[in-house]
Short mmCIF file of C-alpha atoms in Angstrom, two decimals:
data_model
loop_
_atom_site.label_atom_id
_atom_site.label_comp_id
_atom_site.label_asym_id
_atom_site.label_seq_id
_atom_site.Cartn_x
_atom_site.Cartn_y
_atom_site.Cartn_z
CA UNK A 1 26.63 4.03 50.80
CA UNK A 2 26.83 4.56 47.07
CA UNK A 3 24.38 2.55 45.04
CA UNK A 4 23.31 2.20 41.43
CA UNK A 5 19.83 3.10 40.24
CA UNK A 6 18.53 0.03 38.40
CA UNK A 7 15.08 1.51 37.65
CA UNK A 8 13.98 0.58 34.11
CA UNK A 9 14.20 2.98 31.20
CA UNK A 10 10.87 4.78 30.70
CA UNK A 11 9.82 4.53 27.04
CA UNK A 12 6.83 6.18 25.40
CA UNK A 13 5.53 4.85 22.09
CA UNK A 14 3.31 7.25 20.16
CA UNK A 15 0.92 5.37 17.89
CA UNK A 16 -0.70 1.96 18.33
CA UNK A 17 -0.48 0.62 14.81
CA UNK A 18 1.75 -2.12 13.39
CA UNK A 19 5.06 -0.33 14.08
CA UNK A 20 3.92 1.04 17.44
CA UNK A 21 2.70 -2.24 18.89
CA UNK A 22 5.84 -4.01 17.67
CA UNK A 23 8.06 -1.30 19.18
CA UNK A 24 6.20 -1.39 22.51
CA UNK A 25 6.55 -5.16 22.87
CA UNK A 26 10.21 -5.14 21.81
CA UNK A 27 11.07 -2.41 24.35
CA UNK A 28 9.12 -4.08 27.16
CA UNK A 29 10.75 -7.45 26.47
CA UNK A 30 14.12 -5.73 26.91
CA UNK A 31 13.07 -4.61 30.40
CA UNK A 32 11.84 -1.09 29.70
CA UNK A 33 8.85 0.48 31.41
CA UNK A 34 6.68 1.15 28.35
CA UNK A 35 3.62 3.33 27.85
CA UNK A 36 1.78 3.25 24.53
CA UNK A 37 -0.17 6.37 23.52
CA UNK A 38 -2.97 5.75 21.01
CA UNK A 39 -5.50 8.44 20.16
CA UNK A 40 -8.12 5.90 19.03
CA UNK A 41 -10.08 3.79 21.47
CA UNK A 42 -8.70 0.64 19.85
CA UNK A 43 -5.24 -0.40 18.76
CA UNK A 44 -4.49 -1.32 15.16
CA UNK A 45 -7.38 0.53 13.55
CA UNK A 46 -5.65 0.84 10.17
CA UNK A 47 -4.22 -2.67 10.44
CA UNK A 48 -7.77 -4.04 10.61
CA UNK A 49 -8.52 -2.90 7.06
CA UNK A 50 -5.21 -3.69 5.32
CA UNK A 51 -5.26 -6.15 2.45
CA UNK A 52 -9.03 -5.72 2.09
CA UNK A 53 -9.38 -6.97 5.64
CA UNK A 54 -7.06 -9.96 5.07
CA UNK A 55 -3.76 -8.37 6.20
CA UNK A 56 -0.76 -9.20 4.01
CA UNK A 57 1.71 -9.37 6.92
CA UNK A 58 4.94 -9.85 4.97
CA UNK A 59 6.54 -11.20 1.82
CA UNK A 60 8.44 -14.49 2.07
CA UNK A 61 11.48 -13.48 0.02
CA UNK A 62 15.20 -12.88 0.46
CA UNK A 63 16.67 -9.51 1.41
CA UNK A 64 17.73 -8.50 -2.10
CA UNK A 65 14.29 -9.23 -3.53
CA UNK A 66 12.72 -7.33 -0.66
CA UNK A 67 14.87 -4.25 -1.18
CA UNK A 68 14.18 -4.33 -4.93
CA UNK A 69 10.55 -3.70 -3.97
CA UNK A 70 11.42 -0.59 -1.94
CA UNK A 71 11.76 2.35 -4.35
CA UNK A 72 12.42 4.95 -1.64
CA UNK A 73 15.60 4.76 0.50
CA UNK A 74 16.03 0.96 0.51
CA UNK A 75 19.59 1.06 1.89
CA UNK A 76 18.30 2.71 5.06
CA UNK A 77 16.53 -0.57 5.88
CA UNK A 78 19.57 -2.89 5.89
CA UNK A 79 20.00 -2.92 9.67
CA UNK A 80 16.29 -3.09 10.45
CA UNK A 81 15.71 -6.02 8.07
CA UNK A 82 18.78 -7.82 9.44
CA UNK A 83 17.54 -7.38 13.01
CA UNK A 84 13.99 -8.54 12.25
CA UNK A 85 13.65 -10.50 9.03
CA UNK A 86 10.62 -11.66 7.07
CA UNK A 87 11.22 -15.12 8.60
CA UNK A 88 11.17 -13.49 12.06
CA UNK A 89 7.80 -11.93 11.27
CA UNK A 90 6.36 -15.29 10.26
CA UNK A 91 7.73 -16.93 13.40
CA UNK A 92 6.46 -14.06 15.54
CA UNK A 93 2.85 -14.51 14.48
CA UNK A 94 3.01 -18.30 14.48
CA UNK A 95 4.26 -18.10 18.10
CA UNK A 96 1.35 -15.76 18.90
CA UNK A 97 -1.02 -18.47 17.69
CA UNK A 98 -1.82 -17.12 14.22
CA UNK A 99 -1.22 -19.75 11.50
CA UNK A 100 -0.03 -18.23 8.24
CA UNK A 101 -0.16 -19.17 4.56
CA UNK A 102 1.82 -18.04 1.51
CA UNK A 103 0.06 -17.11 -1.73
CA UNK A 104 1.00 -15.94 -5.23
CA UNK A 105 3.96 -13.55 -5.26
CA UNK A 106 5.16 -14.89 -1.86
CA UNK A 107 2.51 -12.84 -0.08
CA UNK A 108 1.91 -14.05 3.48
CA UNK A 109 -1.56 -13.90 5.06
CA UNK A 110 -3.21 -15.36 8.15
CA UNK A 111 -4.81 -18.71 7.28
CA UNK A 112 -8.13 -17.29 8.45
CA UNK A 113 -7.93 -14.42 5.92
CA UNK A 114 -8.89 -12.14 8.82
CA UNK A 115 -6.79 -9.07 9.66
CA UNK A 116 -8.49 -8.92 13.05
CA UNK A 117 -6.59 -12.09 14.05
CA UNK A 118 -3.30 -10.24 13.51
CA UNK A 119 -4.57 -7.20 15.43
CA UNK A 120 -5.81 -9.28 18.36
CA UNK A 121 -2.57 -11.24 18.54
CA UNK A 122 -0.50 -8.05 18.62
CA UNK A 123 -2.76 -6.50 21.23
CA UNK A 124 -2.43 -9.60 23.44
CA UNK A 125 1.36 -9.38 23.06
CA UNK A 126 1.26 -5.73 24.14
CA UNK A 127 -0.79 -6.51 27.23
CA UNK A 128 1.20 -9.65 28.11
CA UNK A 129 4.43 -7.59 27.95
CA UNK A 130 3.03 -5.27 30.63
CA UNK A 131 2.73 -2.22 28.38
CA UNK A 132 0.46 0.53 29.71
CA UNK A 133 -2.00 1.96 27.19
CA UNK A 134 -3.18 5.58 27.34
CA UNK A 135 -5.86 6.67 24.84
CA UNK A 136 -4.80 10.29 24.42
CA UNK A 137 -3.52 12.30 21.48
CA UNK A 138 0.06 13.48 21.85
CA UNK A 139 0.20 17.21 21.11
CA UNK A 140 3.92 17.93 21.62
CA UNK A 141 7.28 16.54 22.65
CA UNK A 142 9.06 17.90 25.72
CA UNK A 143 12.62 18.76 24.64
CA UNK A 144 15.56 19.99 26.66
CA UNK A 145 19.14 20.55 25.49
CA UNK A 146 18.68 18.52 22.31
CA UNK A 147 17.19 15.64 24.24
CA UNK A 148 13.63 14.39 24.56
CA UNK A 149 12.44 14.13 28.15
CA UNK A 150 8.73 13.63 27.82
CA UNK A 151 5.57 14.52 25.95
CA UNK A 152 2.31 16.35 26.35
CA UNK A 153 -1.30 15.41 25.73
CA UNK A 154 -3.73 17.35 27.91
CA UNK A 155 -1.16 16.54 30.60
CA UNK A 156 2.60 16.33 30.79
CA UNK A 157 4.46 13.02 31.05
CA UNK A 158 8.15 12.37 31.74
CA UNK A 159 10.00 9.74 29.73
CA UNK A 160 13.61 8.81 28.97
CA UNK A 161 12.88 7.81 25.36
CA UNK A 162 10.05 8.49 22.89
CA UNK A 163 9.35 6.42 19.77
CA UNK A 164 7.13 8.08 17.14
CA UNK A 165 5.11 5.49 15.17
CA UNK A 166 2.10 7.51 14.07
CA UNK A 167 1.83 6.38 10.45
CA UNK A 168 1.47 8.63 7.44
CA UNK A 169 -1.38 10.78 6.12
CA UNK A 170 -3.33 8.05 4.34
CA UNK A 171 -6.62 6.83 5.82
CA UNK A 172 -7.01 9.81 8.22
CA UNK A 173 -10.21 8.31 9.67
CA UNK A 174 -8.02 5.64 11.26
CA UNK A 175 -5.97 8.34 13.01
CA UNK A 176 -3.18 8.64 10.42
CA UNK A 177 -3.53 12.34 9.77
CA UNK A 178 0.08 13.51 10.00
CA UNK A 179 0.62 13.90 13.76
CA UNK A 180 4.05 12.30 13.53
CA UNK A 181 5.25 14.81 10.95
CA UNK A 182 4.24 17.65 13.25
CA UNK A 183 6.19 16.10 16.15
CA UNK A 184 9.20 15.55 13.88
CA UNK A 185 9.12 19.18 12.70
CA UNK A 186 8.93 20.34 16.32
CA UNK A 187 12.13 18.41 16.99
CA UNK A 188 13.86 20.13 14.06
CA UNK A 189 13.56 17.28 11.54
CA UNK A 190 12.97 17.72 7.83
CA UNK A 191 9.84 16.15 6.39
CA UNK A 192 10.13 15.39 2.67
CA UNK A 193 7.13 16.17 0.41
CA UNK A 194 4.12 13.96 1.11
CA UNK A 195 2.36 12.38 -1.84
CA UNK A 196 0.00 9.40 -2.11
CA UNK A 197 1.28 5.96 -3.08
CA UNK A 198 -0.66 2.76 -3.67
CA UNK A 199 -3.60 4.94 -4.61
CA UNK A 200 -6.40 4.91 -7.23
CA UNK A 201 -5.72 6.78 -10.48
CA UNK A 202 -7.92 9.27 -12.30
CA UNK A 203 -8.42 8.98 -16.06
CA UNK A 204 -9.48 11.21 -18.93
CA UNK A 205 -12.86 10.92 -20.61
CA UNK A 206 -16.23 9.42 -19.84
CA UNK A 207 -15.56 5.72 -20.45
CA UNK A 208 -14.55 4.79 -16.88
CA UNK A 209 -17.68 6.43 -15.48
CA UNK A 210 -19.79 4.47 -17.99
CA UNK A 211 -18.25 1.24 -16.69
CA UNK A 212 -18.02 2.14 -12.98
CA UNK A 213 -18.30 -0.81 -10.65
CA UNK A 214 -17.05 -3.27 -13.27
CA UNK A 215 -14.20 -5.49 -12.03
CA UNK A 216 -11.89 -7.21 -14.49
CA UNK A 217 -9.96 -10.32 -13.47
CA UNK A 218 -7.02 -11.96 -15.22
CA UNK A 219 -6.34 -9.03 -17.53
CA UNK A 220 -3.01 -7.53 -18.56
CA UNK A 221 -1.96 -3.95 -17.79
CA UNK A 222 0.81 -1.97 -19.48
CA UNK A 223 1.60 1.67 -18.62
CA UNK A 224 3.61 3.66 -21.16
CA UNK A 225 5.14 7.11 -21.09
CA UNK A 226 3.44 9.06 -23.88
CA UNK A 227 6.46 11.08 -25.01
CA UNK A 228 8.93 8.20 -25.32
CA UNK A 229 6.66 5.17 -25.63
CA UNK A 230 8.71 3.56 -22.84
CA UNK A 231 6.97 0.88 -20.77
CA UNK A 232 7.14 1.93 -17.11
CA UNK A 233 4.92 -0.75 -15.59
CA UNK A 234 3.50 -4.10 -16.61
CA UNK A 235 1.28 -6.43 -14.60
CA UNK A 236 -1.39 -9.14 -14.75
CA UNK A 237 -4.32 -9.46 -12.38
CA UNK A 238 -7.36 -7.57 -11.17
CA UNK A 239 -8.63 -3.99 -11.55
CA UNK A 240 -11.87 -2.04 -11.39
CA UNK A 241 -13.45 0.93 -13.16
CA UNK A 242 -14.81 3.79 -11.02
CA UNK A 243 -16.54 7.09 -11.65
CA UNK A 244 -13.15 8.86 -11.59
CA UNK A 245 -10.93 6.29 -13.27
CA UNK A 246 -9.28 3.07 -12.10
CA UNK A 247 -8.60 1.20 -8.87
CA UNK A 248 -7.86 -2.36 -7.74
CA UNK A 249 -4.64 -4.27 -6.95
CA UNK A 250 -2.87 -3.72 -10.29
CA UNK A 251 -3.69 -0.02 -10.35
CA UNK A 252 -2.53 0.56 -6.76
CA UNK A 253 0.74 -1.19 -7.58
CA UNK A 254 1.14 0.86 -10.75
CA UNK A 255 0.73 4.12 -8.80
CA UNK A 256 3.91 3.42 -6.84
CA UNK A 257 5.83 3.39 -10.13
CA UNK A 258 4.43 6.77 -11.28
CA UNK A 259 5.55 9.34 -8.68
CA UNK A 260 5.61 12.10 -11.30
CA UNK A 261 2.17 11.42 -12.77
CA UNK A 262 0.62 14.34 -14.66
CA UNK A 263 -2.06 14.82 -17.31
CA UNK A 264 -0.90 13.57 -20.72
CA UNK A 265 2.22 11.91 -19.30
CA UNK A 266 1.07 8.28 -19.11
CA UNK A 267 -1.41 6.02 -20.91
CA UNK A 268 -2.40 2.57 -19.71
CA UNK A 269 -3.32 -0.26 -22.04
CA UNK A 270 -5.56 -3.09 -20.85
CA UNK A 271 -5.25 -6.47 -22.55
CA UNK A 272 -8.76 -7.84 -22.09
CA UNK A 273 -7.81 -11.28 -23.42
CA UNK A 274 -4.18 -11.93 -22.41
CA UNK A 275 -4.55 -15.70 -22.84
CA UNK A 276 -5.16 -15.21 -26.58
CA UNK A 277 -2.73 -13.74 -29.09
CA UNK A 278 -4.08 -11.64 -31.97
CA UNK A 279 -4.49 -14.63 -34.29
CA UNK A 280 -6.33 -16.69 -31.66
CA UNK A 281 -8.56 -13.76 -30.70
CA UNK A 282 -9.42 -13.14 -34.33
CA UNK A 283 -10.44 -16.80 -34.63
CA UNK A 284 -12.58 -16.40 -31.51
CA UNK A 285 -14.29 -13.35 -33.02
CA UNK A 286 -14.93 -15.23 -36.26
CA UNK A 287 -16.53 -18.02 -34.25
CA UNK A 288 -18.77 -15.61 -32.34
CA UNK A 289 -19.68 -13.70 -35.50
CA UNK A 290 -20.62 -16.97 -37.18
CA UNK A 291 -22.82 -17.84 -34.20
CA UNK A 292 -24.54 -14.43 -34.29
CA UNK A 293 -24.24 -13.76 -38.05
CA UNK A 294 -27.77 -12.38 -38.41
CA UNK A 295 -27.62 -10.18 -35.30
CA UNK A 296 -26.61 -6.55 -34.95
CA UNK A 297 -22.96 -5.98 -33.97
CA UNK A 298 -23.91 -4.61 -30.55
CA UNK A 299 -25.74 -7.86 -29.76
CA UNK A 300 -22.86 -10.15 -30.76
CA UNK A 301 -20.33 -9.46 -28.00
CA UNK A 302 -22.10 -10.89 -24.95
CA UNK A 303 -20.00 -14.07 -24.94
CA UNK A 304 -16.77 -12.10 -25.15
CA UNK A 305 -17.16 -9.04 -22.91
CA UNK A 306 -18.88 -8.02 -19.67
CA UNK A 307 -22.21 -6.31 -20.37
CA UNK A 308 -21.05 -2.97 -18.92
CA UNK A 309 -18.18 -2.84 -21.38
CA UNK A 310 -20.01 -3.58 -24.61
CA UNK A 311 -21.35 -0.08 -25.37
CA UNK A 312 -17.92 1.47 -24.74
CA UNK A 313 -16.08 -1.05 -26.94
CA UNK A 314 -18.65 -0.70 -29.72
CA UNK A 315 -18.34 3.09 -29.69
CA UNK A 316 -14.54 2.92 -29.74
CA UNK A 317 -14.52 0.37 -32.56
CA UNK A 318 -16.18 2.83 -34.92
CA UNK A 319 -18.42 0.03 -36.22
CA UNK A 320 -22.10 0.91 -36.56
CA UNK A 321 -23.77 -0.82 -33.59
CA UNK A 322 -26.70 -1.82 -35.84
CA UNK A 323 -24.52 -3.24 -38.58
CA UNK A 324 -25.20 -6.93 -39.20
CA UNK A 325 -22.36 -9.12 -38.04
CA UNK A 326 -22.13 -10.92 -41.38
CA UNK A 327 -21.25 -7.65 -43.11
CA UNK A 328 -18.36 -6.66 -40.82
CA UNK A 329 -15.16 -6.50 -42.87
CA UNK A 330 -11.87 -8.24 -42.05
CA UNK A 331 -10.29 -4.80 -41.58
CA UNK A 332 -12.93 -3.82 -39.03
CA UNK A 333 -12.48 -7.15 -37.25
CA UNK A 334 -8.70 -6.73 -37.06
CA UNK A 335 -9.16 -3.23 -35.62
CA UNK A 336 -11.49 -4.71 -33.01
CA UNK A 337 -8.85 -7.29 -32.08
CA UNK A 338 -6.31 -4.49 -31.57
CA UNK A 339 -8.80 -2.61 -29.38
CA UNK A 340 -9.44 -5.67 -27.19
CA UNK A 341 -5.70 -6.33 -26.84
CA UNK A 342 -4.91 -2.71 -25.98
CA UNK A 343 -7.89 -0.87 -24.51
CA UNK A 344 -6.30 2.51 -23.73
CA UNK A 345 -6.98 5.11 -21.05
CA UNK A 346 -5.03 8.32 -20.44
CA UNK A 347 -4.05 8.68 -16.78
CA UNK A 348 -4.40 12.19 -15.38
CA UNK A 349 -3.45 12.00 -11.70
CA UNK A 350 -3.86 10.41 -8.28
CA UNK A 351 -6.87 10.44 -6.00
CA UNK A 352 -6.38 12.41 -2.73
CA UNK A 353 -3.84 11.20 -0.19
CA UNK A 354 -6.57 10.21 2.26
CA UNK A 355 -7.55 7.45 -0.22
CA UNK A 356 -3.99 6.11 -0.45
CA UNK A 357 -2.80 2.96 1.30
CA UNK A 358 0.67 4.41 1.86
CA UNK A 359 2.20 7.89 2.13
CA UNK A 360 5.32 8.50 0.03
CA UNK A 361 7.61 10.94 1.82
CA UNK A 362 8.10 11.58 5.53
CA UNK A 363 10.84 12.10 8.10
CA UNK A 364 14.11 12.48 6.20
CA UNK A 365 16.09 9.29 6.86
CA UNK A 366 19.40 11.16 6.57
CA UNK A 367 18.52 12.56 10.02
CA UNK A 368 17.84 9.11 11.52
CA UNK A 369 20.44 6.49 12.51
CA UNK A 370 19.69 3.33 10.48
CA UNK A 371 21.33 1.05 13.08
CA UNK A 372 18.94 2.15 15.85
CA UNK A 373 16.16 4.36 14.39
CA UNK A 374 17.27 7.14 16.77
CA UNK A 375 17.21 10.75 15.68
CA UNK A 376 20.59 12.26 14.80
CA UNK A 377 19.28 15.62 16.03
CA UNK A 378 17.54 14.83 19.31
CA UNK A 379 18.85 12.24 21.74
CA UNK A 380 16.29 9.70 22.94
CA UNK A 381 13.88 10.31 20.06
CA UNK A 382 13.16 7.40 17.68
CA UNK A 383 11.04 6.93 14.56
CA UNK A 384 9.52 3.79 13.03
CA UNK A 385 7.04 2.79 10.35
CA UNK A 386 5.30 4.88 7.75
CA UNK A 387 6.24 8.21 9.36
CA UNK A 388 9.70 7.64 7.84
CA UNK A 389 10.48 8.49 4.21
CA UNK A 390 10.52 4.81 3.21
CA UNK A 391 7.81 3.09 1.18
CA UNK A 392 7.42 -0.04 -0.90
CA UNK A 393 5.23 -1.69 -3.50
CA UNK A 394 2.28 -3.90 -2.60
CA UNK A 395 2.88 -7.47 -1.46
CA UNK A 396 3.47 -7.26 2.30
CA UNK A 397 6.59 -5.11 2.04
CA UNK A 398 5.20 -2.02 3.78
CA UNK A 399 3.97 -3.95 6.81
CA UNK A 400 7.33 -5.71 7.08
CA UNK A 401 9.02 -2.30 7.09
CA UNK A 402 6.73 -1.30 9.97
CA UNK A 403 7.54 -4.48 11.92
CA UNK A 404 11.30 -4.33 11.29
CA UNK A 405 11.77 -0.63 12.06
CA UNK A 406 9.39 -0.87 15.03
CA UNK A 407 11.23 -3.83 16.52
CA UNK A 408 14.64 -2.17 16.06
CA UNK A 409 13.44 1.15 17.51
CA UNK A 410 11.90 -0.62 20.52
CA UNK A 411 14.99 -2.64 21.37
CA UNK A 412 17.28 0.34 20.77
CA UNK A 413 15.21 2.66 22.96
CA UNK A 414 15.29 0.16 25.81
CA UNK A 415 19.04 -0.51 25.64
CA UNK A 416 20.88 2.50 24.10
#
């Protein structure tokens, strides 16, 4: 008697991060027999440290706003974002027992402020869906007649579909060291140039080193192109000086807007007192100078500036540090106001890619079907998450891309 083989589709997911766990659960919930390969002993190793350990899971905005925050290949994400929206992400974690909250800029976090709650919830979902977990590093795909039919670790495994969700090259200690690009190249895919994004920035001179460790809150940042004077980025928030230059939320965001950074191309200007215009700041200086009129200039700025910044500002002002405050001229005071409203630093480059939050570049999306995340070159091979040449600014957008592409790849692999 003829009969039909109703055995489930065998799906391998390579990588147990945000995209990989989402893909595994989505495929299993569609009836596939799913095995998740993760080289680390624990799932979600990088996810545990995102958002300074708080995990900005998504951004509660509409599709157009979301795509405006994706500088690289936003149109590729239309289908994935339609299939699994930011609202779906919120509902997903609420249903997994993780209450969420929305903060400034529509950034969504767990109420606990603990990334581990997101990781544990996703891991429980993986196990509850019946996904098998194998802690081995995938060394190669098994390909036959332009179709994937398995993979190799130290052993060989047969599968009907393989989803590559290995992340980028940032944070290699978490396992994101470029494995997915190697697998993509083996399958004949193009990998676009890999550069760091959402990464600290190096600066010229000795001033940053002199102030290293100093965090500034509620300051303004403007980045201008030196040749044209054009403003390429403007923000308000938090940043920090380091021995090499600058880091912190505003700086990481700025880096995503400067893909062609080079020495002498950009200068950033820090407004140390954005709540005060020049006239108000001048009045504030007059008040402080009146208070400390018999003191040396260098000893008159403690009410206005952090201690670590005073020596640098005094040197830049050109005012003799031992000059009595009551003899400082109006011209010198006005120059000091301009310095405090536009403390400048020349940006020279990015820190190494292993210090970046996100990798810009990856598997060329022209070779991937946006409606399913399946390779156009190799049947049964899918990609999701940071391994793709899609990246976004800070604010929960990159994790949402991982969840949306992972979910779509998982469902497509189980049903195509």
